[in-house]
PDB file of C-alpha atoms in Angstrom:
ATOM      1  CA  MET I   5     115.018 108.471  82.579  1.00  0.00           C
ATOM      2  CA  SER I   6     112.778 108.591  85.489  1.00  0.00           C
ATOM      3  CA  LEU I   7     112.772 108.265  88.853  1.00  0.00           C
ATOM      4  CA  ILE I   8     111.522 107.564  92.628  1.00  0.00           C
ATOM      5  CA  ARG I   9     108.205 107.431  93.737  1.00  0.00           C
ATOM      6  CA  ARG I  10     106.713 110.695  95.025  1.00  0.00           C
ATOM      7  CA  SER I  11     103.347 110.006  94.564  1.00  0.00           C
ATOM      8  CA  ASN I  12      99.993 110.190  96.228  1.00  0.00           C
ATOM      9  CA  VAL I  13      99.488 106.242  96.964  1.00  0.00           C
ATOM     10  CA  PHE I  14      95.639 106.697  96.460  1.00  0.00           C
ATOM     11  CA  ASP I  15      96.862 108.252  93.081  1.00  0.00           C
ATOM     12  CA  PRO I  16      94.879 106.493  90.582  1.00  0.00           C
ATOM     13  CA  PHE I  17      97.031 107.555  87.613  1.00  0.00           C
ATOM     14  CA  SER I  18     100.223 105.969  89.521  1.00  0.00           C
ATOM     15  CA  LEU I  19     100.929 103.135  89.253  1.00  0.00           C
ATOM     16  CA  ASP I  20     104.085 102.410  91.840  1.00  0.00           C
ATOM     17  CA  LEU I  21     105.438  99.952  92.429  1.00  0.00           C
ATOM     18  CA  TRP I  22     104.929 100.015  96.419  1.00  0.00           C
ATOM     19  CA  ASP I  23     105.194  97.564  98.733  1.00  0.00           C
ATOM     20  CA  PRO I  24     104.920  98.890 102.230  1.00  0.00           C
ATOM     21  CA  PHE I  25     106.259  95.839 104.097  1.00  0.00           C
ATOM     22  CA  ASP I  26     109.367  95.505 102.213  1.00  0.00           C
ATOM     23  CA  GLY I  27     112.401  95.275 104.336  1.00  0.00           C
ATOM     24  CA  PHE I  28     109.655  93.656 107.229  1.00  0.00           C
ATOM     25  CA  PRO I  29     110.034  89.919 107.335  1.00  0.00           C
ATOM     26  CA  PHE I  30     106.652  89.110 106.607  1.00  0.00           C
ATOM     27  CA  GLY I  31     107.278  91.590 103.318  1.00  0.00           C
ATOM     28  CA  SER I  32     108.458  90.998 100.040  1.00  0.00           C
ATOM     29  CA  GLY I  33     112.000  92.200 100.281  1.00  0.00           C
ATOM     30  CA  SER I  34     113.140  90.053  97.441  1.00  0.00           C
ATOM     31  CA  GLY I  35     110.170  90.686  95.420  1.00  0.00           C
ATOM     32  CA  SER I  36     108.736  87.428  94.991  1.00  0.00           C
ATOM     33  CA  SER I  37     105.231  85.960  96.262  1.00  0.00           C
ATOM     34  CA  SER I  38     107.062  83.239  98.572  1.00  0.00           C
ATOM     35  CA  GLY I  39     108.098  86.035 101.520  1.00  0.00           C
ATOM     36  CA  GLY I  40     104.240  85.997 102.700  1.00  0.00           C
ATOM     37  CA  SER I  41     103.696  89.681 100.772  1.00  0.00           C
ATOM     38  CA  LEU I  42     100.383  91.106 100.553  1.00  0.00           C
ATOM     39  CA  PHE I  43     101.780  92.428  96.379  1.00  0.00           C
ATOM     40  CA  PRO I  44     103.001  90.722  93.130  1.00  0.00           C
ATOM     41  CA  SER I  45     106.413  90.982  92.452  1.00  0.00           C
ATOM     42  CA  PHE I  46     108.104  93.220  90.513  1.00  0.00           C
ATOM     43  CA  PRO I  47     107.674  92.989  86.657  1.00  0.00           C
ATOM     44  CA  ARG I  48     110.465  91.744  84.116  1.00  0.00           C
ATOM     45  CA  GLY I  49     112.183  90.883  86.804  1.00  0.00           C
ATOM     46  CA  LEU I  50     113.120  93.894  88.588  1.00  0.00           C
ATOM     47  CA  SER I  51     113.223  93.205  92.379  1.00  0.00           C
ATOM     48  CA  SER I  52     112.862  95.186  95.106  1.00  0.00           C
ATOM     49  CA  GLU I  53     115.812  97.381  94.582  1.00  0.00           C
ATOM     50  CA  THR I  54     113.843  99.420  91.865  1.00  0.00           C
ATOM     51  CA  ALA I  55     113.376 101.087  94.740  1.00  0.00           C
ATOM     52  CA  VAL I  56     116.622 102.753  95.564  1.00  0.00           C
ATOM     53  CA  PHE I  57     116.893 105.066  93.338  1.00  0.00           C
ATOM     54  CA  ALA I  58     115.722 107.957  96.329  1.00  0.00           C
ATOM     55  CA  GLY I  59     116.653 111.205  94.912  1.00  0.00           C
ATOM     56  CA  ALA I  60     114.471 111.513  91.632  1.00  0.00           C
ATOM     57  CA  ARG I  61     110.908 113.234  91.618  1.00  0.00           C
ATOM     58  CA  ILE I  62     108.699 113.584  88.552  1.00  0.00           C
ATOM     59  CA  ASP I  63     105.641 116.416  88.476  1.00  0.00           C
ATOM     60  CA  TRP I  64     103.521 115.476  86.149  1.00  0.00           C
ATOM     61  CA  LYS I  65     101.069 119.394  85.125  1.00  0.00           C
ATOM     62  CA  GLU I  66      98.266 119.411  82.587  1.00  0.00           C
ATOM     63  CA  THR I  67      98.618 122.380  79.801  1.00  0.00           C
ATOM     64  CA  PRO I  68      95.524 122.739  77.100  1.00  0.00           C
ATOM     65  CA  GLU I  69      97.820 121.265  74.401  1.00  0.00           C
ATOM     66  CA  ALA I  70      99.299 118.048  76.621  1.00  0.00           C
ATOM     67  CA  HIS I  71     100.860 116.116  79.970  1.00  0.00           C
ATOM     68  CA  VAL I  72     103.966 117.298  80.347  1.00  0.00           C
ATOM     69  CA  PHE I  73     105.781 115.020  82.933  1.00  0.00           C
ATOM     70  CA  LYS I  74     109.523 116.543  84.076  1.00  0.00           C
ATOM     71  CA  ALA I  75     111.780 114.332  86.286  1.00  0.00           C
ATOM     72  CA  ASP I  76     115.120 114.712  87.585  1.00  0.00           C
ATOM     73  CA  VAL I  77     117.315 112.322  86.550  1.00  0.00           C
ATOM     74  CA  PRO I  78     121.168 114.494  87.807  1.00  0.00           C
ATOM     75  CA  GLY I  79     124.522 112.309  86.487  1.00  0.00           C
ATOM     76  CA  LEU I  80     122.024 110.118  83.999  1.00  0.00           C
ATOM     77  CA  LYS I  81     122.758 110.184  80.045  1.00  0.00           C
ATOM     78  CA  LYS I  82     119.657 109.716  77.981  1.00  0.00           C
ATOM     79  CA  GLU I  83     120.613 106.300  77.524  1.00  0.00           C
ATOM     80  CA  GLU I  84     120.262 105.158  80.778  1.00  0.00           C
ATOM     81  CA  VAL I  85     116.844 105.688  81.039  1.00  0.00           C
ATOM     82  CA  LYS I  86     113.739 104.161  78.772  1.00  0.00           C
ATOM     83  CA  VAL I  87     110.039 105.810  77.465  1.00  0.00           C
ATOM     84  CA  GLU I  88     107.936 103.777  76.967  1.00  0.00           C
ATOM     85  CA  VAL I  89     104.277 103.275  76.494  1.00  0.00           C
ATOM     86  CA  GLU I  90     102.699 100.071  77.767  1.00  0.00           C
ATOM     87  CA  ASP I  91      99.162  98.317  76.483  1.00  0.00           C
ATOM     88  CA  GLY I  92      98.855 101.839  74.883  1.00  0.00           C
ATOM     89  CA  ASN I  93      98.166 104.219  77.761  1.00  0.00           C
ATOM     90  CA  ILE I  94     100.557 103.151  80.365  1.00  0.00           C
ATOM     91  CA  LEU I  95     103.826 105.402  80.127  1.00  0.00           C
ATOM     92  CA  GLN I  96     106.877 103.666  82.065  1.00  0.00           C
ATOM     93  CA  ILE I  97     109.879 105.787  82.579  1.00  0.00           C
ATOM     94  CA  SER I  98     112.743 103.443  83.819  1.00  0.00           C
ATOM     95  CA  GLY I  99     116.061 103.416  83.959  1.00  0.00           C
ATOM     96  CA  GLU I 100     119.730 102.478  86.092  1.00  0.00           C
ATOM     97  CA  ARG I 101     122.086 104.583  87.893  1.00  0.00           C
ATOM     98  CA  ASN I 102     125.145 101.861  88.549  1.00  0.00           C
ATOM     99  CA  LYS I 103     127.651 102.451  91.308  1.00  0.00           C
ATOM    100  CA  GLU I 104     130.818 104.147  91.401  1.00  0.00           C
ATOM    101  CA  GLN I 105     133.925 101.587  90.737  1.00  0.00           C
ATOM    102  CA  GLU I 106     135.258 100.753  94.104  1.00  0.00           C
ATOM    103  CA  GLU I 107     139.550 100.647  94.036  1.00  0.00           C
ATOM    104  CA  LYS I 108     141.402  98.855  96.418  1.00  0.00           C
ATOM    105  CA  THR I 109     143.053 102.306  97.785  1.00  0.00           C
ATOM    106  CA  ASP I 110     140.220 103.804  97.945  1.00  0.00           C
ATOM    107  CA  THR I 111     138.786 105.033 101.200  1.00  0.00           C
ATOM    108  CA  TRP I 112     135.189 106.355 101.860  1.00  0.00           C
ATOM    109  CA  HIS I 113     134.107 108.911 104.133  1.00  0.00           C
ATOM    110  CA  ARG I 114     130.170 109.281 103.361  1.00  0.00           C
ATOM    111  CA  VAL I 115     127.849 107.652 100.456  1.00  0.00           C
ATOM    112  CA  GLU I 116     124.672 109.418  99.754  1.00  0.00           C
ATOM    113  CA  ARG I 117     124.455 109.044  96.482  1.00  0.00           C
ATOM    114  CA  SER I 118     121.877 106.373  95.240  1.00  0.00           C
ATOM    115  CA  SER I 119     122.569 103.945  92.651  1.00  0.00           C
ATOM    116  CA  GLY I 120     120.175 101.054  90.887  1.00  0.00           C
ATOM    117  CA  ARG I 121     117.275 100.483  88.782  1.00  0.00           C
ATOM    118  CA  PHE I 122     113.977 103.080  88.911  1.00  0.00           C
ATOM    119  CA  LEU I 123     110.353 102.495  87.654  1.00  0.00           C
ATOM    120  CA  ARG I 124     107.712 104.371  87.859  1.00  0.00           C
ATOM    121  CA  ARG I 125     104.529 103.766  85.570  1.00  0.00           C
ATOM    122  CA  PHE I 126     101.346 105.979  84.791  1.00  0.00           C
ATOM    123  CA  ARG I 127      97.956 105.785  83.147  1.00  0.00           C
ATOM    124  CA  LEU I 128      97.408 108.287  80.626  1.00  0.00           C
ATOM    125  CA  PRO I 129      94.017 109.625  80.269  1.00  0.00           C
ATOM    126  CA  ASP I 130      91.798 109.379  78.261  1.00  0.00           C
ATOM    127  CA  ASN I 131      92.328 112.527  75.665  1.00  0.00           C
ATOM    128  CA  ALA I 132      95.888 111.744  75.422  1.00  0.00           C
ATOM    129  CA  LYS I 133      97.818 111.148  72.003  1.00  0.00           C
ATOM    130  CA  PRO I 134     100.658 108.498  73.064  1.00  0.00           C
ATOM    131  CA  GLU I 135     101.427 107.493  69.499  1.00  0.00           C
ATOM    132  CA  GLN I 136     102.809 111.506  69.413  1.00  0.00           C
ATOM    133  CA  ILE I 137     105.684 111.238  73.083  1.00  0.00           C
ATOM    134  CA  LYS I 138     107.810 113.195  72.440  1.00  0.00           C
ATOM    135  CA  ALA I 139     110.569 113.168  74.836  1.00  0.00           C
ATOM    136  CA  PHE I 140     113.322 115.554  75.785  1.00  0.00           C
ATOM    137  CA  MET I 141     116.516 115.466  78.081  1.00  0.00           C
ATOM    138  CA  GLU I 142     118.218 118.423  79.206  1.00  0.00           C
ATOM    139  CA  ASN I 143     120.830 119.240  82.242  1.00  0.00           C
ATOM    140  CA  GLY I 144     119.215 116.316  84.259  1.00  0.00           C
ATOM    141  CA  VAL I 145     116.302 116.934  83.339  1.00  0.00           C
ATOM    142  CA  LEU I 146     114.035 114.071  81.380  1.00  0.00           C
ATOM    143  CA  THR I 147     110.429 116.416  79.754  1.00  0.00           C
ATOM    144  CA  VAL I 148     107.986 113.383  78.867  1.00  0.00           C
ATOM    145  CA  THR I 149     105.448 115.582  76.608  1.00  0.00           C
ATOM    146  CA  VAL I 150     102.486 113.654  75.830  1.00  0.00           C
ATOM    147  CA  PRO I 151     100.228 115.484  73.588  1.00  0.00           C
ATOM    148  CA  LYS I 152      96.092 115.527  74.057  1.00  0.00           C
ATOM    149  CA  GLU I 153      93.299 115.516  71.673  1.00  0.00           C
ATOM    150  CA  GLU I 154      91.615 118.428  70.599  1.00  0.00           C
ATOM    151  CA  ALA I 155      88.779 119.538  72.765  1.00  0.00           C
ATOM    152  CA  LYS I 156      85.099 118.661  70.519  1.00  0.00           C
ATOM    153  CA  LYS I 157      83.160 122.146  70.410  1.00  0.00           C
ATOM    154  CA  PRO I 158      79.700 121.316  71.105  1.00  0.00           C
ATOM    155  CA  ASP I 159      77.288 121.646  67.804  1.00  0.00           C
ATOM    156  CA  VAL I 160      75.108 124.791  68.172  1.00  0.00           C
ATOM    157  CA  LYS I 161      72.693 125.297  65.932  1.00  0.00           C
ATOM    158  CA  SER I 162      70.787 128.446  66.024  1.00  0.00           C
ATOM    159  CA  ILE I 163      66.937 127.934  65.476  1.00  0.00           C
ATOM    160  CA  GLN I 164      64.772 130.606  64.931  1.00  0.00           C
ATOM    161  CA  ILE I 165      62.251 132.025  66.690  1.00  0.00           C
ATOM    162  CA  SER I 166      59.043 132.716  65.522  1.00  0.00           C
ATOM    163  CA  GLY I 167      56.328 134.490  66.488  1.00  0.00           C
TER     164      GLY I 167
END
């Protein structure tokens, strides 16, 4: 239940796998290192098809209690989406929207809905509690809530002024 990349290329918290040369003859269109790409291949056997799921977006907001990620995943079931934590601080949301079955008798007039795999990764801040993550999906929106550690209040010690 996650989705496409809309993030700022310079966002230090986003770990989207983006190849600006994808589709060019010298780019990594296949996701292999033999294509002369400047970028490594996709992890776990994912190909550059991961980027074809183009209709989904993720918002990340921070509240006093948690980091909240909201992802648009219209038409997907919760079984088609994975929410994982890698290396203790990398939130990964991935999944797949399958192509609709074609019947030989069908005549398509327009195909605009995307299909394919998607993968989004976010580096969680130090104050996140990844072991307490909760995910919820309703009406095509995945909400992932990552609780935060309570801010430590500074110790204030009163000192008597003599005089």
